[in-house]
PDB file of C-alpha atoms in Angstrom:
ATOM      1  CA  LEU A   1     -28.852 -23.530 -35.642  1.00  0.00           C
ATOM      2  CA  CYS A   2     -28.095 -24.467 -39.253  1.00  0.00           C
ATOM      3  CA  SER A   3     -31.768 -25.128 -39.916  1.00  0.00           C
ATOM      4  CA  ALA A   4     -32.575 -21.554 -38.847  1.00  0.00           C
ATOM      5  CA  TYR A   5     -30.919 -20.150 -41.975  1.00  0.00           C
ATOM      6  CA  ASP A   6     -33.193 -19.265 -44.852  1.00  0.00           C
ATOM      7  CA  GLU A   7     -32.910 -17.640 -48.254  1.00  0.00           C
ATOM      8  CA  GLU A   8     -34.984 -14.561 -48.941  1.00  0.00           C
ATOM      9  CA  VAL A   9     -35.632 -13.564 -52.536  1.00  0.00           C
ATOM     10  CA  LEU A  10     -35.383  -9.799 -53.012  1.00  0.00           C
ATOM     11  CA  ASP A  11     -35.667  -9.712 -56.806  1.00  0.00           C
ATOM     12  CA  ALA A  12     -36.368 -12.928 -58.709  1.00  0.00           C
ATOM     13  CA  GLU A  13     -35.606 -11.411 -62.121  1.00  0.00           C
ATOM     14  CA  LYS A  14     -32.157 -10.314 -61.029  1.00  0.00           C
ATOM     15  CA  ASN A  15     -31.641 -13.456 -58.966  1.00  0.00           C
ATOM     16  CA  ASP A  16     -31.098 -11.209 -55.951  1.00  0.00           C
ATOM     17  CA  VAL A  17     -31.159 -13.501 -52.908  1.00  0.00           C
ATOM     18  CA  ARG A  18     -29.902 -12.956 -49.386  1.00  0.00           C
ATOM     19  CA  THR A  19     -29.375 -15.362 -46.510  1.00  0.00           C
ATOM     20  CA  VAL A  20     -31.136 -14.545 -43.253  1.00  0.00           C
ATOM     21  CA  LEU A  21     -31.210 -16.165 -39.840  1.00  0.00           C
ATOM     22  CA  HIS A  22     -34.635 -16.833 -38.297  1.00  0.00           C
ATOM     23  CA  PHE A  23     -34.817 -17.697 -34.610  1.00  0.00           C
ATOM     24  CA  HIS A  24     -37.941 -19.237 -33.178  1.00  0.00           C
ATOM     25  CA  PRO A  25     -39.768 -16.749 -30.871  1.00  0.00           C
ATOM     26  CA  ALA A  26     -39.452 -19.259 -28.027  1.00  0.00           C
ATOM     27  CA  LEU A  27     -35.699 -18.593 -27.922  1.00  0.00           C
ATOM     28  CA  ALA A  28     -36.069 -14.843 -27.341  1.00  0.00           C
ATOM     29  CA  PRO A  29     -35.317 -13.901 -23.680  1.00  0.00           C
ATOM     30  CA  VAL A  30     -37.583 -10.837 -23.990  1.00  0.00           C
ATOM     31  CA  LYS A  31     -40.851 -11.566 -25.735  1.00  0.00           C
ATOM     32  CA  ILE A  32     -42.308  -8.075 -25.960  1.00  0.00           C
ATOM     33  CA  GLY A  33     -40.853  -4.579 -25.818  1.00  0.00           C
ATOM     34  CA  VAL A  34     -43.113  -1.620 -25.060  1.00  0.00           C
ATOM     35  CA  LEU A  35     -41.421   1.512 -26.389  1.00  0.00           C
ATOM     36  CA  PRO A  36     -43.619   4.628 -26.487  1.00  0.00           C
ATOM     37  CA  LEU A  37     -42.154   7.188 -28.874  1.00  0.00           C
ATOM     38  CA  SER A  38     -43.774  10.155 -27.140  1.00  0.00           C
ATOM     39  CA  LYS A  39     -44.250  11.115 -23.482  1.00  0.00           C
ATOM     40  CA  LYS A  40     -47.928  11.653 -24.316  1.00  0.00           C
ATOM     41  CA  LEU A  41     -48.243   7.903 -24.898  1.00  0.00           C
ATOM     42  CA  ASN A  42     -46.661   6.854 -21.593  1.00  0.00           C
ATOM     43  CA  GLU A  43     -49.895   6.393 -19.647  1.00  0.00           C
ATOM     44  CA  GLY A  44     -51.445   4.047 -22.192  1.00  0.00           C
ATOM     45  CA  ALA A  45     -48.147   2.266 -22.807  1.00  0.00           C
ATOM     46  CA  GLU A  46     -47.662   1.591 -19.087  1.00  0.00           C
ATOM     47  CA  LYS A  47     -51.103  -0.016 -18.877  1.00  0.00           C
ATOM     48  CA  ILE A  48     -50.295  -2.242 -21.834  1.00  0.00           C
ATOM     49  CA  TYR A  49     -46.974  -3.174 -20.274  1.00  0.00           C
ATOM     50  CA  GLN A  50     -48.599  -4.049 -16.942  1.00  0.00           C
ATOM     51  CA  GLN A  51     -51.141  -6.311 -18.652  1.00  0.00           C
ATOM     52  CA  LEU A  52     -48.630  -8.067 -20.899  1.00  0.00           C
ATOM     53  CA  SER A  53     -45.997  -8.527 -18.190  1.00  0.00           C
ATOM     54  CA  LYS A  54     -48.402 -10.783 -16.283  1.00  0.00           C
ATOM     55  CA  LYS A  55     -47.998 -13.445 -18.966  1.00  0.00           C
ATOM     56  CA  TYR A  56     -44.829 -12.547 -20.861  1.00  0.00           C
ATOM     57  CA  ASN A  57     -41.279 -11.440 -20.160  1.00  0.00           C
ATOM     58  CA  CYS A  58     -41.484  -7.768 -21.224  1.00  0.00           C
ATOM     59  CA  GLU A  59     -39.321  -4.672 -21.138  1.00  0.00           C
ATOM     60  CA  TYR A  60     -40.473  -1.059 -20.940  1.00  0.00           C
ATOM     61  CA  ASP A  61     -38.425   1.937 -22.090  1.00  0.00           C
ATOM     62  CA  ASP A  62     -39.895   5.410 -22.532  1.00  0.00           C
ATOM     63  CA  ARG A  63     -36.628   7.270 -23.064  1.00  0.00           C
ATOM     64  CA  GLY A  64     -36.687   6.907 -26.838  1.00  0.00           C
ATOM     65  CA  ASN A  65     -32.899   7.064 -26.973  1.00  0.00           C
ATOM     66  CA  ILE A  66     -31.302   6.202 -30.301  1.00  0.00           C
ATOM     67  CA  ILE A  67     -28.155   4.140 -29.699  1.00  0.00           C
ATOM     68  CA  GLU A  68     -27.251   3.452 -33.324  1.00  0.00           C
ATOM     69  CA  GLU A  69     -28.021   5.057 -36.652  1.00  0.00           C
ATOM     70  CA  MET A  70     -27.187   3.360 -39.954  1.00  0.00           C
ATOM     71  CA  LEU A  71     -27.171   5.444 -43.129  1.00  0.00           C
ATOM     72  CA  TYR A  72     -27.115   4.014 -46.628  1.00  0.00           C
ATOM     73  CA  ARG A  73     -26.471   5.418 -50.102  1.00  0.00           C
ATOM     74  CA  TYR A  74     -27.882   4.085 -53.345  1.00  0.00           C
ATOM     75  CA  ASP A  75     -25.348   2.514 -55.705  1.00  0.00           C
ATOM     76  CA  GLU A  76     -26.615   3.425 -59.179  1.00  0.00           C
ATOM     77  CA  ASP A  77     -24.197   1.067 -60.932  1.00  0.00           C
ATOM     78  CA  ASN A  78     -25.308  -2.022 -59.025  1.00  0.00           C
ATOM     79  CA  SER A  79     -28.857  -0.812 -58.247  1.00  0.00           C
ATOM     80  CA  GLU A  80     -28.588  -1.507 -54.539  1.00  0.00           C
ATOM     81  CA  TRP A  81     -28.352   0.190 -51.175  1.00  0.00           C
ATOM     82  CA  VAL A  82     -24.894   0.082 -49.610  1.00  0.00           C
ATOM     83  CA  TYR A  83     -23.444   1.190 -46.289  1.00  0.00           C
ATOM     84  CA  ALA A  84     -22.504   4.867 -45.973  1.00  0.00           C
ATOM     85  CA  ASN A  85     -22.310   6.022 -42.330  1.00  0.00           C
ATOM     86  CA  HIS A  86     -22.791   4.465 -38.921  1.00  0.00           C
ATOM     87  CA  ASN A  87     -23.312   6.586 -35.797  1.00  0.00           C
ATOM     88  CA  LYS A  88     -23.123   5.237 -32.239  1.00  0.00           C
ATOM     89  CA  VAL A  89     -24.560   7.003 -29.182  1.00  0.00           C
ATOM     90  CA  SER A  90     -24.347   6.066 -25.488  1.00  0.00           C
ATOM     91  CA  TYR A  91     -26.349   7.256 -22.472  1.00  0.00           C
ATOM     92  CA  ASP A  92     -26.063   7.139 -18.699  1.00  0.00           C
ATOM     93  CA  ALA A  93     -28.594   5.580 -16.324  1.00  0.00           C
ATOM     94  CA  LYS A  94     -30.689   8.768 -16.403  1.00  0.00           C
ATOM     95  CA  GLY A  95     -30.976   8.757 -20.181  1.00  0.00           C
ATOM     96  CA  ARG A  96     -28.513  11.592 -20.759  1.00  0.00           C
ATOM     97  CA  GLN A  97     -26.253  11.355 -23.776  1.00  0.00           C
ATOM     98  CA  THR A  98     -22.643  10.673 -22.789  1.00  0.00           C
ATOM     99  CA  SER A  99     -20.945  10.059 -26.138  1.00  0.00           C
ATOM    100  CA  TRP A 100     -21.286  10.119 -29.922  1.00  0.00           C
ATOM    101  CA  GLU A 101     -19.063   8.451 -32.511  1.00  0.00           C
ATOM    102  CA  GLY A 102     -19.380   8.503 -36.279  1.00  0.00           C
ATOM    103  CA  TYR A 103     -18.026   5.935 -38.748  1.00  0.00           C
ATOM    104  CA  THR A 104     -17.806   5.700 -42.535  1.00  0.00           C
ATOM    105  CA  TRP A 105     -17.853   2.500 -44.589  1.00  0.00           C
ATOM    106  CA  ASP A 106     -14.679   2.181 -46.679  1.00  0.00           C
ATOM    107  CA  GLY A 107     -15.838  -0.862 -48.611  1.00  0.00           C
ATOM    108  CA  THR A 108     -14.477  -3.460 -46.209  1.00  0.00           C
ATOM    109  CA  ASP A 109     -14.727  -1.996 -42.715  1.00  0.00           C
ATOM    110  CA  TRP A 110     -16.043   0.899 -40.626  1.00  0.00           C
ATOM    111  CA  THR A 111     -13.544   3.712 -40.062  1.00  0.00           C
ATOM    112  CA  PRO A 112     -14.073   6.739 -37.785  1.00  0.00           C
ATOM    113  CA  THR A 113     -15.331   9.822 -39.605  1.00  0.00           C
ATOM    114  CA  GLY A 114     -12.902  11.981 -37.694  1.00  0.00           C
ATOM    115  CA  GLU A 115     -14.747  13.153 -34.590  1.00  0.00           C
ATOM    116  CA  LYS A 116     -15.842  11.749 -31.233  1.00  0.00           C
ATOM    117  CA  GLN A 117     -17.867  13.681 -28.667  1.00  0.00           C
ATOM    118  CA  GLU A 118     -18.178  13.014 -24.909  1.00  0.00           C
ATOM    119  CA  TYR A 119     -20.426  14.681 -22.309  1.00  0.00           C
ATOM    120  CA  GLY A 120     -20.597  14.832 -18.503  1.00  0.00           C
ATOM    121  CA  TYR A 121     -23.230  16.076 -16.031  1.00  0.00           C
ATOM    122  CA  ASP A 122     -23.669  16.938 -12.360  1.00  0.00           C
ATOM    123  CA  ASP A 123     -26.330  15.473 -10.063  1.00  0.00           C
ATOM    124  CA  ASN A 124     -28.811  18.165 -11.161  1.00  0.00           C
ATOM    125  CA  GLY A 125     -28.448  17.335 -14.835  1.00  0.00           C
ATOM    126  CA  ASN A 126     -26.358  20.393 -15.688  1.00  0.00           C
ATOM    127  CA  GLN A 127     -23.835  19.728 -18.427  1.00  0.00           C
ATOM    128  CA  LEU A 128     -20.400  20.085 -16.839  1.00  0.00           C
ATOM    129  CA  TYR A 129     -18.392  19.480 -19.992  1.00  0.00           C
ATOM    130  CA  TRP A 130     -18.360  18.303 -23.561  1.00  0.00           C
ATOM    131  CA  SER A 131     -15.200  17.320 -25.378  1.00  0.00           C
ATOM    132  CA  PHE A 132     -14.228  16.584 -28.973  1.00  0.00           C
ATOM    133  CA  SER A 133     -11.542  14.214 -30.177  1.00  0.00           C
ATOM    134  CA  ILE A 134     -10.210  13.832 -33.711  1.00  0.00           C
ATOM    135  CA  TRP A 135      -9.332  10.496 -35.295  1.00  0.00           C
ATOM    136  CA  GLN A 136      -5.717  10.032 -36.342  1.00  0.00           C
ATOM    137  CA  PRO A 137      -5.666   7.502 -39.214  1.00  0.00           C
ATOM    138  CA  GLU A 138      -1.865   7.193 -39.101  1.00  0.00           C
ATOM    139  CA  THR A 139      -1.796   5.989 -35.489  1.00  0.00           C
ATOM    140  CA  LYS A 140      -5.416   4.773 -35.386  1.00  0.00           C
ATOM    141  CA  THR A 141      -6.011   6.640 -32.131  1.00  0.00           C
ATOM    142  CA  TRP A 142      -8.203   9.490 -30.908  1.00  0.00           C
ATOM    143  CA  LEU A 143      -6.455  12.822 -30.295  1.00  0.00           C
ATOM    144  CA  ASN A 144      -7.869  15.383 -27.867  1.00  0.00           C
ATOM    145  CA  HIS A 145      -8.860  18.602 -29.623  1.00  0.00           C
ATOM    146  CA  HIS A 146     -11.520  20.785 -28.043  1.00  0.00           C
ATOM    147  CA  ARG A 147     -13.177  20.844 -24.605  1.00  0.00           C
ATOM    148  CA  VAL A 148     -15.768  23.098 -22.953  1.00  0.00           C
ATOM    149  CA  GLU A 149     -16.149  23.076 -19.151  1.00  0.00           C
ATOM    150  CA  GLN A 150     -18.947  24.774 -17.212  1.00  0.00           C
ATOM    151  CA  THR A 151     -19.435  25.702 -13.562  1.00  0.00           C
ATOM    152  CA  PHE A 152     -22.876  26.122 -11.991  1.00  0.00           C
ATOM    153  CA  GLU A 153     -24.269  27.723  -8.845  1.00  0.00           C
ATOM    154  CA  ASN A 154     -27.926  27.110  -7.997  1.00  0.00           C
ATOM    155  CA  ASN A 155     -28.282  25.543 -11.464  1.00  0.00           C
ATOM    156  CA  LEU A 156     -27.121  28.780 -13.123  1.00  0.00           C
ATOM    157  CA  ILE A 157     -23.985  28.765 -15.242  1.00  0.00           C
ATOM    158  CA  THR A 158     -21.332  31.059 -13.766  1.00  0.00           C
ATOM    159  CA  VAL A 159     -18.196  30.134 -15.707  1.00  0.00           C
ATOM    160  CA  GLN A 160     -17.626  28.587 -19.107  1.00  0.00           C
ATOM    161  CA  GLU A 161     -14.102  27.677 -20.200  1.00  0.00           C
ATOM    162  CA  GLU A 162     -13.180  26.711 -23.749  1.00  0.00           C
ATOM    163  CA  LYS A 163      -9.942  24.758 -24.025  1.00  0.00           C
ATOM    164  CA  PHE A 164      -7.834  23.398 -26.865  1.00  0.00           C
ATOM    165  CA  TRP A 165      -5.366  20.547 -26.676  1.00  0.00           C
ATOM    166  CA  ASN A 166      -1.700  21.333 -27.122  1.00  0.00           C
ATOM    167  CA  LYS A 167      -0.108  18.258 -28.722  1.00  0.00           C
ATOM    168  CA  THR A 168       3.423  19.387 -27.909  1.00  0.00           C
ATOM    169  CA  LEU A 169       2.790  19.924 -24.188  1.00  0.00           C
ATOM    170  CA  GLN A 170       0.125  17.203 -23.966  1.00  0.00           C
ATOM    171  CA  SER A 171      -2.128  19.525 -21.985  1.00  0.00           C
ATOM    172  CA  TRP A 172      -5.287  21.652 -22.343  1.00  0.00           C
ATOM    173  CA  VAL A 173      -3.259  24.886 -22.381  1.00  0.00           C
ATOM    174  CA  GLY A 174      -4.278  25.859 -25.908  1.00  0.00           C
ATOM    175  CA  VAL A 175      -2.169  28.103 -28.153  1.00  0.00           C
ATOM    176  CA  GLU A 176      -1.975  25.360 -30.757  1.00  0.00           C
ATOM    177  CA  GLU A 177      -1.970  25.676 -34.534  1.00  0.00           C
ATOM    178  CA  TYR A 178      -4.542  23.537 -36.297  1.00  0.00           C
ATOM    179  CA  ASN A 179      -5.087  23.642 -40.068  1.00  0.00           C
ATOM    180  CA  GLY A 180      -3.369  27.018 -40.262  1.00  0.00           C
ATOM    181  CA  ALA A 181      -5.298  28.620 -37.378  1.00  0.00           C
ATOM    182  CA  VAL A 182      -3.926  29.301 -33.903  1.00  0.00           C
ATOM    183  CA  LEU A 183      -6.403  28.198 -31.229  1.00  0.00           C
ATOM    184  CA  TYR A 184      -6.505  30.042 -27.901  1.00  0.00           C
ATOM    185  CA  ASN A 185      -8.256  29.057 -24.700  1.00  0.00           C
ATOM    186  CA  GLY A 186     -11.099  31.306 -23.581  1.00  0.00           C
ATOM    187  CA  LYS A 187     -13.259  31.878 -20.524  1.00  0.00           C
ATOM    188  CA  THR A 188     -16.606  33.596 -19.975  1.00  0.00           C
ATOM    189  CA  ASP A 189     -18.004  34.727 -16.604  1.00  0.00           C
ATOM    190  CA  PHE A 190     -21.766  35.107 -16.144  1.00  0.00           C
ATOM    191  CA  ARG A 191     -23.490  37.307 -13.564  1.00  0.00           C
ATOM    192  CA  TYR A 192     -27.176  37.459 -12.520  1.00  0.00           C
ATOM    193  CA  ASP A 193     -29.467  39.781 -10.582  1.00  0.00           C
ATOM    194  CA  ASP A 194     -31.508  38.792  -7.503  1.00  0.00           C
ATOM    195  CA  GLN A 195     -34.177  37.323  -9.790  1.00  0.00           C
ATOM    196  CA  ASN A 196     -31.685  35.025 -11.511  1.00  0.00           C
ATOM    197  CA  ARG A 197     -31.754  37.035 -14.717  1.00  0.00           C
ATOM    198  CA  GLU A 198     -28.462  37.270 -16.572  1.00  0.00           C
ATOM    199  CA  ILE A 199     -27.216  40.831 -16.488  1.00  0.00           C
ATOM    200  CA  TYR A 200     -23.797  40.564 -18.152  1.00  0.00           C
ATOM    201  CA  GLU A 201     -21.048  38.340 -19.514  1.00  0.00           C
ATOM    202  CA  VAL A 202     -17.310  38.920 -19.459  1.00  0.00           C
ATOM    203  CA  ALA A 203     -15.146  37.007 -21.952  1.00  0.00           C
ATOM    204  CA  TYR A 204     -11.392  36.431 -21.649  1.00  0.00           C
ATOM    205  CA  THR A 205      -8.805  34.972 -24.018  1.00  0.00           C
ATOM    206  CA  ALA A 206      -5.627  33.290 -22.803  1.00  0.00           C
ATOM    207  CA  LYS A 207      -2.503  33.987 -24.844  1.00  0.00           C
TER     208      LYS A 207
END
């Protein structure tokens, strides 16, 4: 393992060198990944995968899901790119996004940017809910804040409820002050004609 380390010169004049770890390809459990970035490329990519998988251990993934995103900013003083933000995304077995978390680099570690999002779906792929949590730096925990729930009939949304977390009652009953604003729960009913066209919405506010 020690012999796998190598030094890579980024800028000889500035003596900018970094240490990298090189593994021999023979150690990789998956030799080739076939990852078409567009559905239009699937047919050709599948043929390539079928040919390569006869000789190599390959993996095929046409979902194109981004699971991590690393953002950098340029440090003018030191003339280098440094960490800025790091976003993490998760998906279910059907490739639907189930969560998102954002982090900011504080110079020594990644700290949450302040918001986490979670999503849920029914068997037909309809989004049943999405919720938002806010990071509490004092307790280093996530606090419930905002949640939207939806009800469907025949894949048509019939009810949408918007809820806010009440910290005092520890419940989604709303009526909570946040940054000077009082947040109230709300509900919207949707109705359709016999051709499944939306004909009206009725909105309610709980106080």
